[in-house]
XYZ file of C-alpha atoms in Angstrom:
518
model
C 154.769 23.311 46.203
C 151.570 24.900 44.887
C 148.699 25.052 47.167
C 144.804 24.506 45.349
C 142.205 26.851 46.094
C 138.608 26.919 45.130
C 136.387 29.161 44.157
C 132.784 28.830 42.648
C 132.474 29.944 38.851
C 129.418 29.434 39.133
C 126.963 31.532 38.198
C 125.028 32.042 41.648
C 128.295 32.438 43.562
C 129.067 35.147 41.012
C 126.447 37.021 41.311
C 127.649 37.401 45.188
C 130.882 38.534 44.352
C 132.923 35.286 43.572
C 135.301 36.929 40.850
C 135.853 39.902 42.987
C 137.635 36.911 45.335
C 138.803 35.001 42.286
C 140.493 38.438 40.976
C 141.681 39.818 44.717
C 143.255 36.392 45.868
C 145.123 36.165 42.591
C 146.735 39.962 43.046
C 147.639 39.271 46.900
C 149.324 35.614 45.771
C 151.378 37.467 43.652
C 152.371 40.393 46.207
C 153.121 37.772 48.379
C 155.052 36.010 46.640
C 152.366 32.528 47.292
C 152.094 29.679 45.291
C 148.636 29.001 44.665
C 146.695 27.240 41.808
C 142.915 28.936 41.485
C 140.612 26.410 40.069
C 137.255 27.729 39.736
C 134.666 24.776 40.595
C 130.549 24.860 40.653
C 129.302 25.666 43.630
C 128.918 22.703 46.603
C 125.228 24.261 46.288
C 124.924 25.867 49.780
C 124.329 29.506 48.429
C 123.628 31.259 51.739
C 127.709 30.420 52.525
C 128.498 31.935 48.715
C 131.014 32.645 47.605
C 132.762 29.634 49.460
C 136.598 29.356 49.035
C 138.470 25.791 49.750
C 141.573 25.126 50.266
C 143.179 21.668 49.884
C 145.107 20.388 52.960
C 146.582 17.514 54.294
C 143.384 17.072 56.563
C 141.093 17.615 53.399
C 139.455 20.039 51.739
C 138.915 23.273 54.136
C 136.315 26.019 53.349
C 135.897 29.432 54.339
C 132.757 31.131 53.660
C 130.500 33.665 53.154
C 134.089 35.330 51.769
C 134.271 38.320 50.263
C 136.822 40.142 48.134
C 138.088 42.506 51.623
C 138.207 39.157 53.379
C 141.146 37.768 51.431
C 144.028 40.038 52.771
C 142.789 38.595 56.359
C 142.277 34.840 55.448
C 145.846 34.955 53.924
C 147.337 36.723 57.769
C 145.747 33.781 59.068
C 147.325 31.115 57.332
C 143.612 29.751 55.585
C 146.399 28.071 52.722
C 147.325 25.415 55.414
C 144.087 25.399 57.318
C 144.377 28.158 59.860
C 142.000 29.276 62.211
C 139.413 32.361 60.841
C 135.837 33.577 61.695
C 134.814 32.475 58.324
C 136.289 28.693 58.825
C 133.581 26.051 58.299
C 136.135 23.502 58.567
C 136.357 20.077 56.125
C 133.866 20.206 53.359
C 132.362 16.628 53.348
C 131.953 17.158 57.167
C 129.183 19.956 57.169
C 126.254 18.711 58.528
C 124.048 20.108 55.364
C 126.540 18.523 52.845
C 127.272 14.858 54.873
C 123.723 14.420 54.647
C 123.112 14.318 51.424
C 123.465 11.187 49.212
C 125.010 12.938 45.820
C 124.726 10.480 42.823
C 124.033 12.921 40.266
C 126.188 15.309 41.550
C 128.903 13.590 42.892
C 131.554 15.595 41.023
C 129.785 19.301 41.375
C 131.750 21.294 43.114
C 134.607 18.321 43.637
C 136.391 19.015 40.076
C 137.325 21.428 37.400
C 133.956 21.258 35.592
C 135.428 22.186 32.030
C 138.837 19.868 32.980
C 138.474 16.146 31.175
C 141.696 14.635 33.407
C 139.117 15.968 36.598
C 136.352 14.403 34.923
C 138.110 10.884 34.061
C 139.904 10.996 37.580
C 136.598 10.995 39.182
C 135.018 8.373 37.104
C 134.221 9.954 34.295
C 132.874 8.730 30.635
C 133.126 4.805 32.674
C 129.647 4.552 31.877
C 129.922 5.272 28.423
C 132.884 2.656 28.228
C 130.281 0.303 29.607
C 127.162 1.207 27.260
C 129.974 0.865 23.848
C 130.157 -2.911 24.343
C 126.935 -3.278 25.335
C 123.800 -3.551 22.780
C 120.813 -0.742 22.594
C 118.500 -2.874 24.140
C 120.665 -4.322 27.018
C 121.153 -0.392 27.740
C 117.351 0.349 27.854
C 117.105 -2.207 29.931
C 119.860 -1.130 32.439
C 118.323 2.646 32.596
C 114.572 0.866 32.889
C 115.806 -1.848 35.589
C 117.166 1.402 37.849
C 113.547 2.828 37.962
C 114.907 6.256 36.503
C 111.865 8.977 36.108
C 111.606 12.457 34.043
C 112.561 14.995 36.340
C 111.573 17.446 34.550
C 107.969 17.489 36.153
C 105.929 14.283 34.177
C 108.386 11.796 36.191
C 107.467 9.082 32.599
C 109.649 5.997 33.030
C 112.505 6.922 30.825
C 113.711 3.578 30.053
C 109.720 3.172 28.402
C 110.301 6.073 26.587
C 113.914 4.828 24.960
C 112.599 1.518 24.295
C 109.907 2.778 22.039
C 112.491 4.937 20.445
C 114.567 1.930 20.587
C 112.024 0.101 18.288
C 110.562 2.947 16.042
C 112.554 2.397 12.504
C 114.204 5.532 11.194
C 116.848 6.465 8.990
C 117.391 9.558 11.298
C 116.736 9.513 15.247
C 117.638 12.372 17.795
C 118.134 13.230 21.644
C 117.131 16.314 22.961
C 118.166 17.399 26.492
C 115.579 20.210 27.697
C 117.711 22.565 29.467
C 115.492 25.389 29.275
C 115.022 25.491 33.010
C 112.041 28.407 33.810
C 110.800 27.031 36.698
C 110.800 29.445 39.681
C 112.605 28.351 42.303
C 114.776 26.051 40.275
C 118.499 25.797 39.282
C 119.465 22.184 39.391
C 120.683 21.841 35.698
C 122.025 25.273 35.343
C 124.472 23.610 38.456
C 125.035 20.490 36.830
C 125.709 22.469 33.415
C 128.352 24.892 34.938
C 129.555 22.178 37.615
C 129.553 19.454 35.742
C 128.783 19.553 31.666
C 130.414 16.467 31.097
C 127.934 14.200 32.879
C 125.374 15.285 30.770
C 127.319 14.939 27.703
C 128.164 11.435 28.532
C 124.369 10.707 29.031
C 123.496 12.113 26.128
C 126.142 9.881 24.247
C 124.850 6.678 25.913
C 121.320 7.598 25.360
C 121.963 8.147 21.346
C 123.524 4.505 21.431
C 120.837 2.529 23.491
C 118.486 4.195 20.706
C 120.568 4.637 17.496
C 120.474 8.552 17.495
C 123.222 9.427 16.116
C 122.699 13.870 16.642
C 122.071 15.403 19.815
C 120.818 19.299 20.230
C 120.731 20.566 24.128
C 117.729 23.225 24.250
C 119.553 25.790 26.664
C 117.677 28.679 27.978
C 119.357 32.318 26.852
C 119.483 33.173 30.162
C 122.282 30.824 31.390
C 125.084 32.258 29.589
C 127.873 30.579 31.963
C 126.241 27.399 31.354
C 126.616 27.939 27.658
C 129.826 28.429 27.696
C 130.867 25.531 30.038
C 128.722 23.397 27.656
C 130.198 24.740 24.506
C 133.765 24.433 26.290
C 133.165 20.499 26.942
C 131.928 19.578 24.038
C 134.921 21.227 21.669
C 137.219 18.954 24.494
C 135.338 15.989 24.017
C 135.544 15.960 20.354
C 139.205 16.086 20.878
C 139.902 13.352 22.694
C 137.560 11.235 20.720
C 133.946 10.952 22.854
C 132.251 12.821 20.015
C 132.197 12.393 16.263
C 132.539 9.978 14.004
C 134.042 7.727 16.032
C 133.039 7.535 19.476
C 136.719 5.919 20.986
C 137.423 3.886 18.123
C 134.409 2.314 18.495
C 132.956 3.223 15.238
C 129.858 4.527 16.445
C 128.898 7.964 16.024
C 127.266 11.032 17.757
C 127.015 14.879 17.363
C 126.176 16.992 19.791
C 125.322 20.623 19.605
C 123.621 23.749 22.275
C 120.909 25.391 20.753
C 119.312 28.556 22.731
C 115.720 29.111 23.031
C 114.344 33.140 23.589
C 113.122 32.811 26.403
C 109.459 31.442 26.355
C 108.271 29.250 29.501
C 106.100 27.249 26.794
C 109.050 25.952 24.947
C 109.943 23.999 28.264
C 106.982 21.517 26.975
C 108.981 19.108 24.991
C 106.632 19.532 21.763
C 106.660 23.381 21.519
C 110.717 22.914 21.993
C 110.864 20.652 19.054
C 108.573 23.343 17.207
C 111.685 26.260 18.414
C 114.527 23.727 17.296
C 112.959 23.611 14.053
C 113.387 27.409 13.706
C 109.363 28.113 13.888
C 107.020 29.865 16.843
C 107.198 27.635 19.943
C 103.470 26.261 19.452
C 102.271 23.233 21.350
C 101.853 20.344 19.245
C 98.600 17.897 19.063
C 99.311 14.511 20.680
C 99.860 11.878 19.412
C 101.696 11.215 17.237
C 104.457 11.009 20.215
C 107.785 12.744 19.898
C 109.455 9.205 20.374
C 107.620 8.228 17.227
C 107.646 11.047 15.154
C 109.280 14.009 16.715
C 112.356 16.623 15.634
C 111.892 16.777 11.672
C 109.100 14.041 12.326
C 111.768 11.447 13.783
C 112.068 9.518 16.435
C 112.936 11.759 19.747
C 114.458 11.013 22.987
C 113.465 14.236 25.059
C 114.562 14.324 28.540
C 115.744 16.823 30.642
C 119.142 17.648 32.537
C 119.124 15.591 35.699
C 117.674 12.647 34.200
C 120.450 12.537 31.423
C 123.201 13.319 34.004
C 121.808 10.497 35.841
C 122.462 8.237 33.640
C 125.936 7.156 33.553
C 126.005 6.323 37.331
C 123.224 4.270 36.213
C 125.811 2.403 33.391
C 128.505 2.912 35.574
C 127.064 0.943 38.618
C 124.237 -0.790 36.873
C 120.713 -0.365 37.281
C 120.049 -2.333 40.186
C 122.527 0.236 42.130
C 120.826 2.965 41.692
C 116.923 1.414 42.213
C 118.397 0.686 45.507
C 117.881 4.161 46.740
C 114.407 5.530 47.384
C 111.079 4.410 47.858
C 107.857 3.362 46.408
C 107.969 3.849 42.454
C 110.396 6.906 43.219
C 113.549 5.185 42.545
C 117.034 7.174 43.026
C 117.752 10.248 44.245
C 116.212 14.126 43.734
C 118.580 17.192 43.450
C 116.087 18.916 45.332
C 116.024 23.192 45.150
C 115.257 25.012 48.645
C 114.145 29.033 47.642
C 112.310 31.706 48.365
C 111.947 32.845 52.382
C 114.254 30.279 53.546
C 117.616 30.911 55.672
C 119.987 28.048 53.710
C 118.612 28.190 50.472
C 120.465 25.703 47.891
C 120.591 22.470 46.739
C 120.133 19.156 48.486
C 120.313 15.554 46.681
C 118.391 12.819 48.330
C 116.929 9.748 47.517
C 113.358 10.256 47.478
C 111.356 9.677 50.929
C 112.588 13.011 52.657
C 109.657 14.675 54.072
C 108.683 18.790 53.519
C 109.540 19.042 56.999
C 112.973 17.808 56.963
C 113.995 19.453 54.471
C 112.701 23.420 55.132
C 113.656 22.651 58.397
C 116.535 20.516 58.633
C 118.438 21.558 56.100
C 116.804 24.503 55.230
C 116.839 26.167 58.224
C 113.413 27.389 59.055
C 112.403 30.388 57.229
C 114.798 33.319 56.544
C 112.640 36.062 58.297
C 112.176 33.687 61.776
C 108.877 34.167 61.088
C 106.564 30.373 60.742
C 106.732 29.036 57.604
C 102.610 29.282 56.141
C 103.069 27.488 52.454
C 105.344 26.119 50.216
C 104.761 25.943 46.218
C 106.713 22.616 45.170
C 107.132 22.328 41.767
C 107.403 25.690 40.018
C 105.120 28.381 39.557
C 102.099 25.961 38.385
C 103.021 23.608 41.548
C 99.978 23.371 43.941
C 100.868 25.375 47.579
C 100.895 23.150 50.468
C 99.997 23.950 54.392
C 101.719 23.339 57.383
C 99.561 20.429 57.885
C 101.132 18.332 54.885
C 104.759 19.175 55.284
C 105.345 15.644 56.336
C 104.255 14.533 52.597
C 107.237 12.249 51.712
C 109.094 13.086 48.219
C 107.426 10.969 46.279
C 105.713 11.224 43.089
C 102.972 9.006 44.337
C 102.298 10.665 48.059
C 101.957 13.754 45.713
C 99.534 12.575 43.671
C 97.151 11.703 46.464
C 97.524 15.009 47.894
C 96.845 16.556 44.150
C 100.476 18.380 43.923
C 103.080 17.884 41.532
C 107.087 17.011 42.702
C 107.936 18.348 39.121
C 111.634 19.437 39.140
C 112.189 19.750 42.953
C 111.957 23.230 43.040
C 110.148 24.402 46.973
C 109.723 27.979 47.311
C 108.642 29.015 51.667
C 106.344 31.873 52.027
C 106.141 32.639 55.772
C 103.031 34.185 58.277
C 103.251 36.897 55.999
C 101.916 35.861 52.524
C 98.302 36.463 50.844
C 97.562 33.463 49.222
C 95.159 35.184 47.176
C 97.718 37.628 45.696
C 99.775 34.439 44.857
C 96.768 32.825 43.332
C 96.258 35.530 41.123
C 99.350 35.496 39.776
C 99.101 31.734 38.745
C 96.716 33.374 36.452
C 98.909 35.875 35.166
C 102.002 34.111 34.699
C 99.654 32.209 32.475
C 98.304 34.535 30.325
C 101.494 36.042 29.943
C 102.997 32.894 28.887
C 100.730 30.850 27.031
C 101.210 30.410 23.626
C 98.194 31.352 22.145
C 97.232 27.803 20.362
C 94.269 26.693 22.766
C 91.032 28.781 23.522
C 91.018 27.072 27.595
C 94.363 28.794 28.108
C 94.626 31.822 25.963
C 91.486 32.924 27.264
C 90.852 31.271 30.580
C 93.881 32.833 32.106
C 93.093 36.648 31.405
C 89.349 35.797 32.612
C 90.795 34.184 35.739
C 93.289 37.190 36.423
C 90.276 39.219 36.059
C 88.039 37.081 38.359
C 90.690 37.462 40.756
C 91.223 41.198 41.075
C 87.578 41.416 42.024
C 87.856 38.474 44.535
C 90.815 40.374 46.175
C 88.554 43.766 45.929
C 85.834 41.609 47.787
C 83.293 41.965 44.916
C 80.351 39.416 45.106
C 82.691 36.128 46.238
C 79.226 34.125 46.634
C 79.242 34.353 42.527
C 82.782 35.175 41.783
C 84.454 31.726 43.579
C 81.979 28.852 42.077
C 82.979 30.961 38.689
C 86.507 30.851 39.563
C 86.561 26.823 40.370
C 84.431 26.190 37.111
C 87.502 28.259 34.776
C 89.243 26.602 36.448
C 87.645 23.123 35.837
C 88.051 24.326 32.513
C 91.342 24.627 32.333
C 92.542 21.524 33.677
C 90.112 19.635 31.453
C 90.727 21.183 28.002
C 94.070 23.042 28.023
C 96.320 21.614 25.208
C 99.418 21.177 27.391
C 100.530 21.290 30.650
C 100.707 25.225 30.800
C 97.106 25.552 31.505
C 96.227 22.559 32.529
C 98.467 22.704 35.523
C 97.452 26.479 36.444
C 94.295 25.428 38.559
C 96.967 23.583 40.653
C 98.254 26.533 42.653
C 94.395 28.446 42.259
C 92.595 26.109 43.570
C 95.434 24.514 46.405
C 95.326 28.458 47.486
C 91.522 28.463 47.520
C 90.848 24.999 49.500
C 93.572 25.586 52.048
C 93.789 29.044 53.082
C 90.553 30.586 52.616
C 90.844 33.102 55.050
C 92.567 35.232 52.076
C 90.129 35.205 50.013
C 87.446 36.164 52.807
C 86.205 33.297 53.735
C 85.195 32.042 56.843
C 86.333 28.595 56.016
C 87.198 25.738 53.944
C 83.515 24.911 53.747
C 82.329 28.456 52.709
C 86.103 27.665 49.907
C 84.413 24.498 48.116
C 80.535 26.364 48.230
């Protein structure tokens, strides 16, 4: 009888040798004379243990891991197809502590199935939300996804269901959904492991969105660089036209959706939903003025759902199980759970999924392990590279968009990247300005400007020239910036300026934080 074994096609797990162990374990099966069955899953998302083999056994799922291509010839001496005993055993899956933990909603299946298999995909309840949204009306949908407290979480965290209903009620011969999968945050890889783990989920939430708001063509906005997610996505979606979940008619339902990947080139700007529009149009990836509001007049000047990858994929749980299921988890306004992204100098870097009230603490610590040089951990940036850093002193902030807020940081996509002891916090804030200027797309003077002038005003803070003039100059750019920036590109660069400024002045040679706000 042939034995199943695992191992990670995705893209992070390759990149630490997981075909070398795909290709090895395949040409020792067949020495051997084993009868194995290689199914290459997305990764569980605990990348310091990549690439992680498993083995189905009667007792479970076993994995083996950090395993590379000159372990195989070993794990196969010592039996790993039935479970036997090796230095690289971790034992059952669902039983390591960082994985039991978690409370995986979104990502239920990544990791579990075949991501490009639809018999996986149905088997493990698959497209039952969609079979729920097809008898149900638009508005009773919006209303499901609204009732569940669902968020962007892409950074804004807008009430989605708000968002569809206006869609919902904005007449149009034409409407569209966009998924924004052009993930550039640092730190981040959430929907590039839900696109090569699990592309189906976000296909069936883009279907049910395009019914609860009559769109009838969806376009995924994938960034160039994820060119395993492409090709999981593009893989799907020729399968689910197949067997009837896309088209003309959606499972004889008579209802109809298209859905198509687009790749952007590579600009951080196009990650703001209007200057993606602006790209899918075939023009430069300019900002647009606001309003009008892409859910009244946005791709072609129609209607436009734009949301990103987790909160699509989130949604057929939410139609599965209802709304009132998933608003159950969390806290505050912060309803459901947050694949959260652990990076940068931290010892188990990956991904955790929680419903939202874990603290910073917990999680660098708890799951992630402390830092990855033993050294204390000084900052963390939450939120990508225009995230505000945080101290030691407010890693017990609770995930929550709210608790954020007061502490003026953004949760944005749930990327944390640790800096330990070791870090000038000046260096970093200077290249919040630079990332800027290098990325901003030209349109508004407060950004296009602003940012060279603060990487300037920098340098010469760093070189110690006249701080007494340099830093209230510094805070007033950067007043400027947050107060007339078109989008969210400059407006959000102060965040990690001035969060470096206020809490560890020392690096910019300052006494202290009162000498910081003079």
């Amino acid at each position: 009888m042939s034995i199943t074994v695992y191992v990670p096609g995705d893209s992070g797990a390759i990149a630490l040798g997981a075909n070398q162990v795909a290709k090895v374990l395949l040409q020792e099966a067949e020495q051997q004379g084993l009868d194995i069955q290689l199914v290459r899953n997305g990764s569980r998302g605990m990348y310091w243990l990549e690439p992680l083999l498993e083995v189905m056994t009667d007792a479970g799922r076993i994995a083996y891991g950090p395993v590379q291509a000159g372990d195989v010839k070993s794990l196969i001496a010592a039996d790993f197809l039935h479970g036997g005993a090796h230095p690289l055993k971790l034992g059952v899956i669902e039983e390591l502590d960082y994985f039991k933990r978690q409370q995986r909603l979104t990502f239920a299946r990544v990791g579990l199935t075949d991501p490009v298999s639809l018999d996986d995909y149905l088997q493990h309840d698959g497209f039952r939300g969609l079979k729920n949204a097809l008898n149900m009306s638009g508005a009773d949908i919006v209303k499901q996804v609204t009732d569940s407290g669902l968020r962007g979480r892409g950074g804004a965290a807008f009430p989605t269901g708000i968002k569809w209903n206006t869609v919902l009620n904005t007449a149009s011969e034409q409407k569209y959904i966009i998924c924004n999968a052009d993930e550039g945050d640092s730190g981040t890889f959430s929907d590039r492991m839900i696109m090569e783990g699990d592309p189906f989920v976000l296909i069936e939430g883009m279907i049910i969105a395009g019914l609860a708001v009559g769109a009838t063509q969806g376009y995924i906005y994938l960034r160039v660089e994820y060119p395993h997610a492409e090709q999981a996505l593009n893989a799907a979606i020729a399968t689910a036209y197949q067997a009837g979940y896309l088209g003309d008619n959606i499972l004889g339902s008579g209802k109809r959706f298209e859905l198509e990947v687009r790749l952007g080139a590579g600009a951080y700007v196009c990650g703001e939903e209007t200057s993606l529009m602006e790209s899918l149009e075939g023009k430069r990836g300019l900002v647009r003025f606001k309003p009008p509001l892409p859910a009244i007049s946005g791709l072609f000047g129609k209607p436009t759902v734009v949301n990103n990858v987790i909160s699509l994929a989130s949604v057929p749980i939410i139609l599965d199980k209802g709304g009132d299921y998933y608003r159950d988890f969390g806290m505050g306004r912060s309803r459901g759970t947050l694949p959260i992204q652990l990076a940068g100098n931290i010892k188990h870097g990956g991904l955790v999924e929680s419903a939202f009230g874990l603290t910073l603490r917990e999680l660098l610590y708890d799951f992630g392990g402390g830092s990855a040089s033993g050294r204390p951990i000084r900052a963390v940036q939450v939120g990508g590279p225009l995230g505000a850093f945080l101290p030691e002193s407010q890693f017990d902030t609770p995930l929550d968009y709210e608790a954020f807020a007061q502490i003026w940081a953004v949760l944005g996509h749930g990327g944390i990247v640790a800096f330990d002891d070791t870090v000038n916090m000046a260096e970093m804030a200077r290249y919040a300005m630079e990332f800027c200027a290098i990325e901003s797309c030209g349109k508004c003077t407060p950004c296009r400007i602003g940012s060279t002038r603060g990487m300037e005003l920098m340098s010469d803070i760093i070189s110690g020239q006249n701080p007494a003039k340099n830093i209230p100059l510094l805070r007033d750019l950067c007043n400027t910036l947050l107060n007339g920036s078109l989008c969210a590109l400059g407006g959000m660069t102060p965040y990690p300026v001035l969060s470096a400024l206020n809490h560890f002045p020392e690096d910019f040679g300052l006494d202290d934080q009162a000498d910081a706000a003079a």
